[in-house]
Short mmCIF file of C-alpha atoms in Angstrom, two decimals:
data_model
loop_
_atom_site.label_atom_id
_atom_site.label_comp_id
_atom_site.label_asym_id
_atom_site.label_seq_id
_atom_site.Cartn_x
_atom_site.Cartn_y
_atom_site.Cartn_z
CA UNK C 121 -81.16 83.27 170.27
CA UNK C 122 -79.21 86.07 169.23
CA UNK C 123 -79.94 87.33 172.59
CA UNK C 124 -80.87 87.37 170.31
CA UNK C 125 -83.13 86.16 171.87
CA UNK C 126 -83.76 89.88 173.90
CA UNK C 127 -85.71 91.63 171.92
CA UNK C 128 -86.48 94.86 172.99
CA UNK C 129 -89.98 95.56 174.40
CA UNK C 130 -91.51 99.31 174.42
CA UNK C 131 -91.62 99.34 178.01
CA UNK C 132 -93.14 102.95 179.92
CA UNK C 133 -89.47 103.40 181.28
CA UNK C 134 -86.85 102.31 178.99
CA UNK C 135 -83.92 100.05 180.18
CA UNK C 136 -80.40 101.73 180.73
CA UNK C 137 -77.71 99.21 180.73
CA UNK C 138 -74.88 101.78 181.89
CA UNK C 139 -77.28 104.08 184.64
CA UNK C 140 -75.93 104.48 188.26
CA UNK C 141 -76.25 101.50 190.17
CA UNK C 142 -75.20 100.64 193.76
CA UNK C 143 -72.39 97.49 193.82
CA UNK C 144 -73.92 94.09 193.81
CA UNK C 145 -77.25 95.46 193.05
CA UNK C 146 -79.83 96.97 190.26
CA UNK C 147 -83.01 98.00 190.74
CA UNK C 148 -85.84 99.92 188.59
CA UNK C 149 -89.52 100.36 188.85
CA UNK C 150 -90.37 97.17 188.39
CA UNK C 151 -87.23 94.56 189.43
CA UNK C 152 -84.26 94.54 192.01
CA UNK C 153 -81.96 92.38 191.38
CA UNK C 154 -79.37 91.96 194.06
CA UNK C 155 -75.76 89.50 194.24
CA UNK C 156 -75.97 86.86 196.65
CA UNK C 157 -78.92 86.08 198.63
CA UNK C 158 -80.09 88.48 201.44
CA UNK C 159 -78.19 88.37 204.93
CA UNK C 160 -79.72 87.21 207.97
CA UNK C 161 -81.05 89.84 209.75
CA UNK C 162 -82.56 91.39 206.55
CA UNK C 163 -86.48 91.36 207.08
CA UNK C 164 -86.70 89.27 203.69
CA UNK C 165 -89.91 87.91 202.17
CA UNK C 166 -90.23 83.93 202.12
CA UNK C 167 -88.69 83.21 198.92
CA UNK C 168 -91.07 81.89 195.95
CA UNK C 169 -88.74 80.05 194.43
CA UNK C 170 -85.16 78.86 194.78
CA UNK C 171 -83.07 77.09 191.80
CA UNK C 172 -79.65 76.07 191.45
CA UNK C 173 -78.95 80.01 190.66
CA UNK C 174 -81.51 82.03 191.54
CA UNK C 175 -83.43 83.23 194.65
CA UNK C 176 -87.17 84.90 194.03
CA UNK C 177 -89.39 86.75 195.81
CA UNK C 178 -91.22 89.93 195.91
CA UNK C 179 -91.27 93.29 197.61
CA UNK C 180 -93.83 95.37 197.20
CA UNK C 181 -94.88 95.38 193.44
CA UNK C 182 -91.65 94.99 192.74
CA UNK C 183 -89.56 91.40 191.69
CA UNK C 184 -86.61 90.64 194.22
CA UNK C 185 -84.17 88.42 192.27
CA UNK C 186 -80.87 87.21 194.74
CA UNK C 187 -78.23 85.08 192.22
CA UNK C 188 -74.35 83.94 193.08
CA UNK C 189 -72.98 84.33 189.76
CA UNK C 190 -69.12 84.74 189.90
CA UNK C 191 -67.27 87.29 186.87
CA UNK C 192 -66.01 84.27 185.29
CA UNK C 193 -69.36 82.88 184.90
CA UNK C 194 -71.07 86.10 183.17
CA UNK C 195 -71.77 85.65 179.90
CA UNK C 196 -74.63 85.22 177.22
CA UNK C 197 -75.26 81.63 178.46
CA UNK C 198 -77.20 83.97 181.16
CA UNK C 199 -80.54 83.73 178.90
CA UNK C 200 -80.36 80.35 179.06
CA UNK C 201 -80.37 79.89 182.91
CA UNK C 202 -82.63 82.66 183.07
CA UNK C 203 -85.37 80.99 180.74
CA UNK C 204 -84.63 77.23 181.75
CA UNK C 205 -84.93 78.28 185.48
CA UNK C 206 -87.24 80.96 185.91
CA UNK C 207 -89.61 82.14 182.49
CA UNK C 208 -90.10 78.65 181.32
CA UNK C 209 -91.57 77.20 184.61
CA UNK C 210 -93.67 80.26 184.27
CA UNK C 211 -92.24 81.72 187.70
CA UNK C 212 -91.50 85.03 185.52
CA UNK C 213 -93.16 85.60 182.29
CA UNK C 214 -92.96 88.56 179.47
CA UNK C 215 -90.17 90.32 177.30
CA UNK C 216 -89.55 93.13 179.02
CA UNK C 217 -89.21 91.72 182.85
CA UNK C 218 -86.45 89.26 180.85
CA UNK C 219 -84.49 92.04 179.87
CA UNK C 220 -84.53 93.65 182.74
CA UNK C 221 -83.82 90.49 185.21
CA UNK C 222 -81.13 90.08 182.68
CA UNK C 223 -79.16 93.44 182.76
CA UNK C 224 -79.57 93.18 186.47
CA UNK C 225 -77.70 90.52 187.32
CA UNK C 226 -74.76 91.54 184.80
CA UNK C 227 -75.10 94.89 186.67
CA UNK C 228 -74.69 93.05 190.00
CA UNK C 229 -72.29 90.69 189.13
CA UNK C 230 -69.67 93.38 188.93
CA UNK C 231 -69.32 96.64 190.36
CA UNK C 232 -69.41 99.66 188.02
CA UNK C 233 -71.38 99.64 184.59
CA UNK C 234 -68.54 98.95 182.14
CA UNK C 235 -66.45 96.81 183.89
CA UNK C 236 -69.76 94.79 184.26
CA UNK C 237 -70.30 94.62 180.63
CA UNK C 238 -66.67 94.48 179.32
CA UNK C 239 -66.57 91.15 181.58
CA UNK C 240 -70.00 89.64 180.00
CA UNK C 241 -68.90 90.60 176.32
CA UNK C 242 -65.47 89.20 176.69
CA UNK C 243 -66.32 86.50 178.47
CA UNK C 244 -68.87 85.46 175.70
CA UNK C 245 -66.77 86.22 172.89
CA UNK C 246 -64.23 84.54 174.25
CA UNK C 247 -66.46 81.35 174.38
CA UNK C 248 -67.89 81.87 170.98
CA UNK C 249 -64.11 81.65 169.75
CA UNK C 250 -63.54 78.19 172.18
CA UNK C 251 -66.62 76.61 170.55
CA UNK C 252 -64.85 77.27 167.16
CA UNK C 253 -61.96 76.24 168.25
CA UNK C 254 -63.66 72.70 169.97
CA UNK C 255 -67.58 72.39 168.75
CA UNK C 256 -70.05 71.76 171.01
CA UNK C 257 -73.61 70.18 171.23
CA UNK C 258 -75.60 73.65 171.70
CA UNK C 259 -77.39 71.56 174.97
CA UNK C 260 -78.83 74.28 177.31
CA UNK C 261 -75.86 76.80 176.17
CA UNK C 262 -77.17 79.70 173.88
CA UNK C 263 -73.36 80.22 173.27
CA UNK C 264 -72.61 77.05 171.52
CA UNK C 265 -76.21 77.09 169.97
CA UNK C 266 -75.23 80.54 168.40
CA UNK C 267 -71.34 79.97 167.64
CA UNK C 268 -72.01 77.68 164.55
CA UNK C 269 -74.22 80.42 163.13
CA UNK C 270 -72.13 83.26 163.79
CA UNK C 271 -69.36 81.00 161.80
CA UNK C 272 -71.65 80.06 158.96
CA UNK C 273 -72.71 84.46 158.53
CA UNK C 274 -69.34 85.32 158.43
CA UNK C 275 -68.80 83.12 155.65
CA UNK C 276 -71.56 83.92 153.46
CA UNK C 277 -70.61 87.86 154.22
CA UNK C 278 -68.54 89.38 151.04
CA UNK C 279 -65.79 92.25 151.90
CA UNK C 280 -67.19 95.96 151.87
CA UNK C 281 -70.30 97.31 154.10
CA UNK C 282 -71.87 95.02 156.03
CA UNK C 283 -75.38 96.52 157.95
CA UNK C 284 -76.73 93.81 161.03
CA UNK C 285 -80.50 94.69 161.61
CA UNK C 286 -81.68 93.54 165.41
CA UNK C 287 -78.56 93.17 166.62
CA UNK C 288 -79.39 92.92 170.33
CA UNK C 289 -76.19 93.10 172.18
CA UNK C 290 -74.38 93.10 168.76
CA UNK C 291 -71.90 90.08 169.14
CA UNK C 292 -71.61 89.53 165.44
CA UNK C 293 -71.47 93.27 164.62
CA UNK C 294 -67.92 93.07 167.57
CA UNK C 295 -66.89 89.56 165.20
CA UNK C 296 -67.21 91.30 161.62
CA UNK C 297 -64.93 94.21 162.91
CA UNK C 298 -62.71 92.39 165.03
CA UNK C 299 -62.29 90.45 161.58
CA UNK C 300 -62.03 93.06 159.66
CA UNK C 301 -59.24 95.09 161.77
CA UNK C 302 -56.97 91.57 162.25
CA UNK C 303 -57.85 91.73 158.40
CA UNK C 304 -55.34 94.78 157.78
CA UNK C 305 -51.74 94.45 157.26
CA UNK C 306 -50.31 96.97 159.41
CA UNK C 307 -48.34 98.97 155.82
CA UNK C 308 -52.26 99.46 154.52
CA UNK C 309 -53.76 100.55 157.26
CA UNK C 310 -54.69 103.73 155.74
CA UNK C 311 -56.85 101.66 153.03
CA UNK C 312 -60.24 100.34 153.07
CA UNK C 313 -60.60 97.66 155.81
CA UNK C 314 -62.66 94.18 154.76
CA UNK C 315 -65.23 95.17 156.29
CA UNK C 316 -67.68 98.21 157.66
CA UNK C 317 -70.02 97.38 159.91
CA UNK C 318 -73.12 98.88 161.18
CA UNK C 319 -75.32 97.67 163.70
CA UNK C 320 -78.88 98.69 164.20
CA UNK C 321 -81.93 97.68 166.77
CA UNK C 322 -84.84 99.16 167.86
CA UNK C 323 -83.32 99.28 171.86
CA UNK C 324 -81.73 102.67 172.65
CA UNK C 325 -80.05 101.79 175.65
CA UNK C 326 -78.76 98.05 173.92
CA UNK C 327 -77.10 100.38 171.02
CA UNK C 328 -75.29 102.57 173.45
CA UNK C 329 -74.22 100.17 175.24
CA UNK C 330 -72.51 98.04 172.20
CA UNK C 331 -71.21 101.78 171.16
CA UNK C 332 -69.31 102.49 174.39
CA UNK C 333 -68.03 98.71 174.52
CA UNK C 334 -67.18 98.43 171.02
CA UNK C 335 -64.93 102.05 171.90
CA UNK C 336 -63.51 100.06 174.55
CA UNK C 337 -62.17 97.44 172.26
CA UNK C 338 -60.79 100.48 170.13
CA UNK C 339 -62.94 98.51 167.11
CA UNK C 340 -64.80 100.70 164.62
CA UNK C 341 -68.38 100.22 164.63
CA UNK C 342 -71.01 102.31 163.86
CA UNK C 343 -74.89 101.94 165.65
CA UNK C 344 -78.37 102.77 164.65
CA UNK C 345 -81.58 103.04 166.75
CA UNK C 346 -84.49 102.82 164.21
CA UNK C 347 -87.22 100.05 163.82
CA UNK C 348 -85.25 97.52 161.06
CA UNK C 349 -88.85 98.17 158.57
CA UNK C 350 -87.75 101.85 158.82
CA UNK C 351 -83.91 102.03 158.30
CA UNK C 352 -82.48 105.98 158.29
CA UNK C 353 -80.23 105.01 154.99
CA UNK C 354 -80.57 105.23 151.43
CA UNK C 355 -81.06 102.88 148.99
CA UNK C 356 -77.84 100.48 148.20
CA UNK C 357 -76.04 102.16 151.12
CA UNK C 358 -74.91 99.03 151.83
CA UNK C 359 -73.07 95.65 150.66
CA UNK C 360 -74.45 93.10 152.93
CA UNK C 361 -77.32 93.06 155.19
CA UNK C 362 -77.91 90.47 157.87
CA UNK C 363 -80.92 89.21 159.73
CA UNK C 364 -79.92 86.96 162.06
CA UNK C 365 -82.57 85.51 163.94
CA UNK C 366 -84.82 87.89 163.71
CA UNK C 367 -87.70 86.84 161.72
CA UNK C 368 -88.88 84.30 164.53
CA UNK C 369 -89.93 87.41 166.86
CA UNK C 370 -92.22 88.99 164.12
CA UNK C 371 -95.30 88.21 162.83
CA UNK C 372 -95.76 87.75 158.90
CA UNK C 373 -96.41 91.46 157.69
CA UNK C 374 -93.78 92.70 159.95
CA UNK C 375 -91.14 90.55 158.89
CA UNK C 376 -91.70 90.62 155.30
CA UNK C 377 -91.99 94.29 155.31
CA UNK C 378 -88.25 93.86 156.67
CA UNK C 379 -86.90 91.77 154.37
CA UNK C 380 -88.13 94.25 151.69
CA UNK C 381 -86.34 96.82 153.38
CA UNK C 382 -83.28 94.73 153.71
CA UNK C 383 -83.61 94.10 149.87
CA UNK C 384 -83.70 98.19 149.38
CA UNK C 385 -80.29 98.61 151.53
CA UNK C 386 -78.04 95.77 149.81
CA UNK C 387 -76.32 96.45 146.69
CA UNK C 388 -74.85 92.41 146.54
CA UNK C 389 -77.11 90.61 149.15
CA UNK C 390 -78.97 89.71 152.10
CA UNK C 391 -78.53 86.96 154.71
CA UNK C 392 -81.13 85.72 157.22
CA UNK C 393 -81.30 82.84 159.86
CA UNK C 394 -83.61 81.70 161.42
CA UNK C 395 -84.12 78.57 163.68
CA UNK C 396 -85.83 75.33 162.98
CA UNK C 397 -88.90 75.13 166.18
CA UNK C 398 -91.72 72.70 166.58
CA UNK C 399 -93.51 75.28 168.51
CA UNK C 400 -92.38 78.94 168.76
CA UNK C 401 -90.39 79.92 171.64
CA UNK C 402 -91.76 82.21 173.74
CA UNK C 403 -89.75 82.83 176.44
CA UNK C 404 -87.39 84.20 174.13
CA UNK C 405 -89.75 86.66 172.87
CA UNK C 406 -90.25 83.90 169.37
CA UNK C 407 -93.71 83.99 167.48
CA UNK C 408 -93.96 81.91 164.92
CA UNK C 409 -91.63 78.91 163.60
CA UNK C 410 -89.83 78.27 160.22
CA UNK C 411 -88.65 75.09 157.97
CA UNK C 412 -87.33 75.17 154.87
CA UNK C 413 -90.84 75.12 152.82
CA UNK C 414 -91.63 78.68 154.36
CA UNK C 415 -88.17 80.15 153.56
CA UNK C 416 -88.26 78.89 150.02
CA UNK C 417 -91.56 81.10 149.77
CA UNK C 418 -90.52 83.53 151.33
CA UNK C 419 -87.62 83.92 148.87
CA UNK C 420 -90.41 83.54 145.87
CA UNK C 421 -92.54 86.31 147.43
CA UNK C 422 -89.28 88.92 147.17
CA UNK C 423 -88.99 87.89 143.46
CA UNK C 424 -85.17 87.76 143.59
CA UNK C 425 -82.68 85.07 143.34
CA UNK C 426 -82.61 83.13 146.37
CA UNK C 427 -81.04 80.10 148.01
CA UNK C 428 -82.33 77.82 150.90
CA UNK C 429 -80.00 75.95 153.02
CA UNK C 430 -79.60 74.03 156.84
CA UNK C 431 -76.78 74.37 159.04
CA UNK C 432 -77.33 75.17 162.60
CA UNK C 433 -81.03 76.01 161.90
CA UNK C 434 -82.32 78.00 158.39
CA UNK C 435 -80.61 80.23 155.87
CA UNK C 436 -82.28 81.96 152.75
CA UNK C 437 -79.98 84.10 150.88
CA UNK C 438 -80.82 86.66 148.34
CA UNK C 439 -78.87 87.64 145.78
CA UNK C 440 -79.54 91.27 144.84
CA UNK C 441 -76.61 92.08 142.30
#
């Protein structure tokens, strides 16, 4: 899932990741999400459900979530537990209470808004890098599930201007321009670097957020909020574009009219995942499922040169030059 797997939902009140929070807790209109579970004294409603990490229950109209997730254990992996534990059984349901469950308990993991999230993207990028290093069976971790892929894109990507559409929380945007700067010999710094990399979803909030991280980690990135049918750039503005599991959260129209727009933006080509489902997965926001048949037509349908291959789930590549 690319948390990919969080999609972003048009909610009434968007989701800040970096607003004002109180240490060890988050709260909005609709969720509180709070470190540990409640002391005794505290008036607390009977919980609804406990699991190995999670306490619910409900206040008002609003979810109470209580977890004891330690910094070291913060990381993308989070979806998983969140899904396997809580959406899945159906105690939870829908995209947008997901996301916000889910930037709660980063919130409260850690005190203060980037320190929170500087822990969760290291700590995931750090893993990403350890399941190179040692592959894994993906299991119930979305971080091994997602490390093969993340290899496999940045192999297919040439050097030059590489645009991500969807890119969530924008881990592979973060591995193209860590790449890229490590790619630079320190006497050419001053030339063109391997790679420039833009990353672009719908979320507001998720793009500032990978902004003010990606400053952080003194890497040059660049973010776009627009709807990835609807990209603010002109045509060939780019070398590469990437759709990394994306397709599986759109329906038909929609995601064809995106791969046409991807098809616009690349001067060389275009790159999209998907994974391989029996059934589409909806707690992560997935509506409808691919196999290799329904890539190869949708390569036919752009009327460009294509490829279909498996590794880690589907790839169709399109050659535009």
């Amino acid at each position: 899932m690319s948390v990919t797997g969080l999609r972003s939902a048009i909610a009434a009140r968007r989701i800040d990741p970096l607003a004002p929070c109180p240490n060890g807790a988050y709260a909005d209109h609709l969720v509180r999400v709070i470190r540990d579970s409640p002391r005794t004294g505290d008036a607390a409603p009977r919980p609804i459900v406990r699991t190995e990490h999670f306490t619910l229950r409900r206040r008002g109209r609003r979810v109470e979530l209580g977890h004891s997730l330690r910094p070291e254990q913060l990381d993308n992996d989070l979806a998983g537990l969140l899904a396997e534990e809580l959406f899945a059984p159906g105690w939870l349901s829908g995209n947008d209470i997901f996301e916000r469950v889910f930037t709660g308990v980063v919130r409260s993991c850690v005190d203060g808004a980037l320190p929170a999230w500087t822990t969760f993207y290291d700590n995931t990028l750090a893993r990403i890098r350890e399941c190179w290093r040692t592959p894994k069976p993906a299991g119930h971790s979305s971080i091994a599930g997602f490390a093969p892929v993340y290899r496999h894109t940045l192999d297919l990507i040439v050097p030059g201007t590489v645009l991500d559409m969807g890119s969530c929380f924008g881990f592979l945007p973060l591995l193209l321009a860590e790449r890229g700067e490590r790619g630079v010999r320190p006497d050419r710094a001053r030339e063109r670097r391997p790679h420039t990399v833009i990353a672009s979803d719908l979320a507001q909030g998720t793009m500032r957020l990978l902004d003010t991280v990606a400053r952080a980690r003194g890497l040059p990135l660049d973010t776009l909020v627009c709807d990835a049918a609807r990209v603010p750039l002109p045509d060939g503005s780019v070398d590469v574009v990437t759709v990394i599991h994306v397709l599986e959260h759109l329906e038909p129209r929609h995601g064809d009219a995106l791969v046409a727009e991807a098809l616009r933006l690349a001067r060389q080509r275009v790159v999209v995942a998907v994974p391989y489902e029996d059934e589409p997965t909806a707690a992560y926001g997935h509506v409808r499922c691919f196999d290799p048949g329904r890539l190869a037509a949708l390569g036919r349908r752009t009327g460009h040169r294509f490829s279909v291959a498996s590794c880690h789930g589907g790839w169709l590549v399109l050659d535009v030059s």
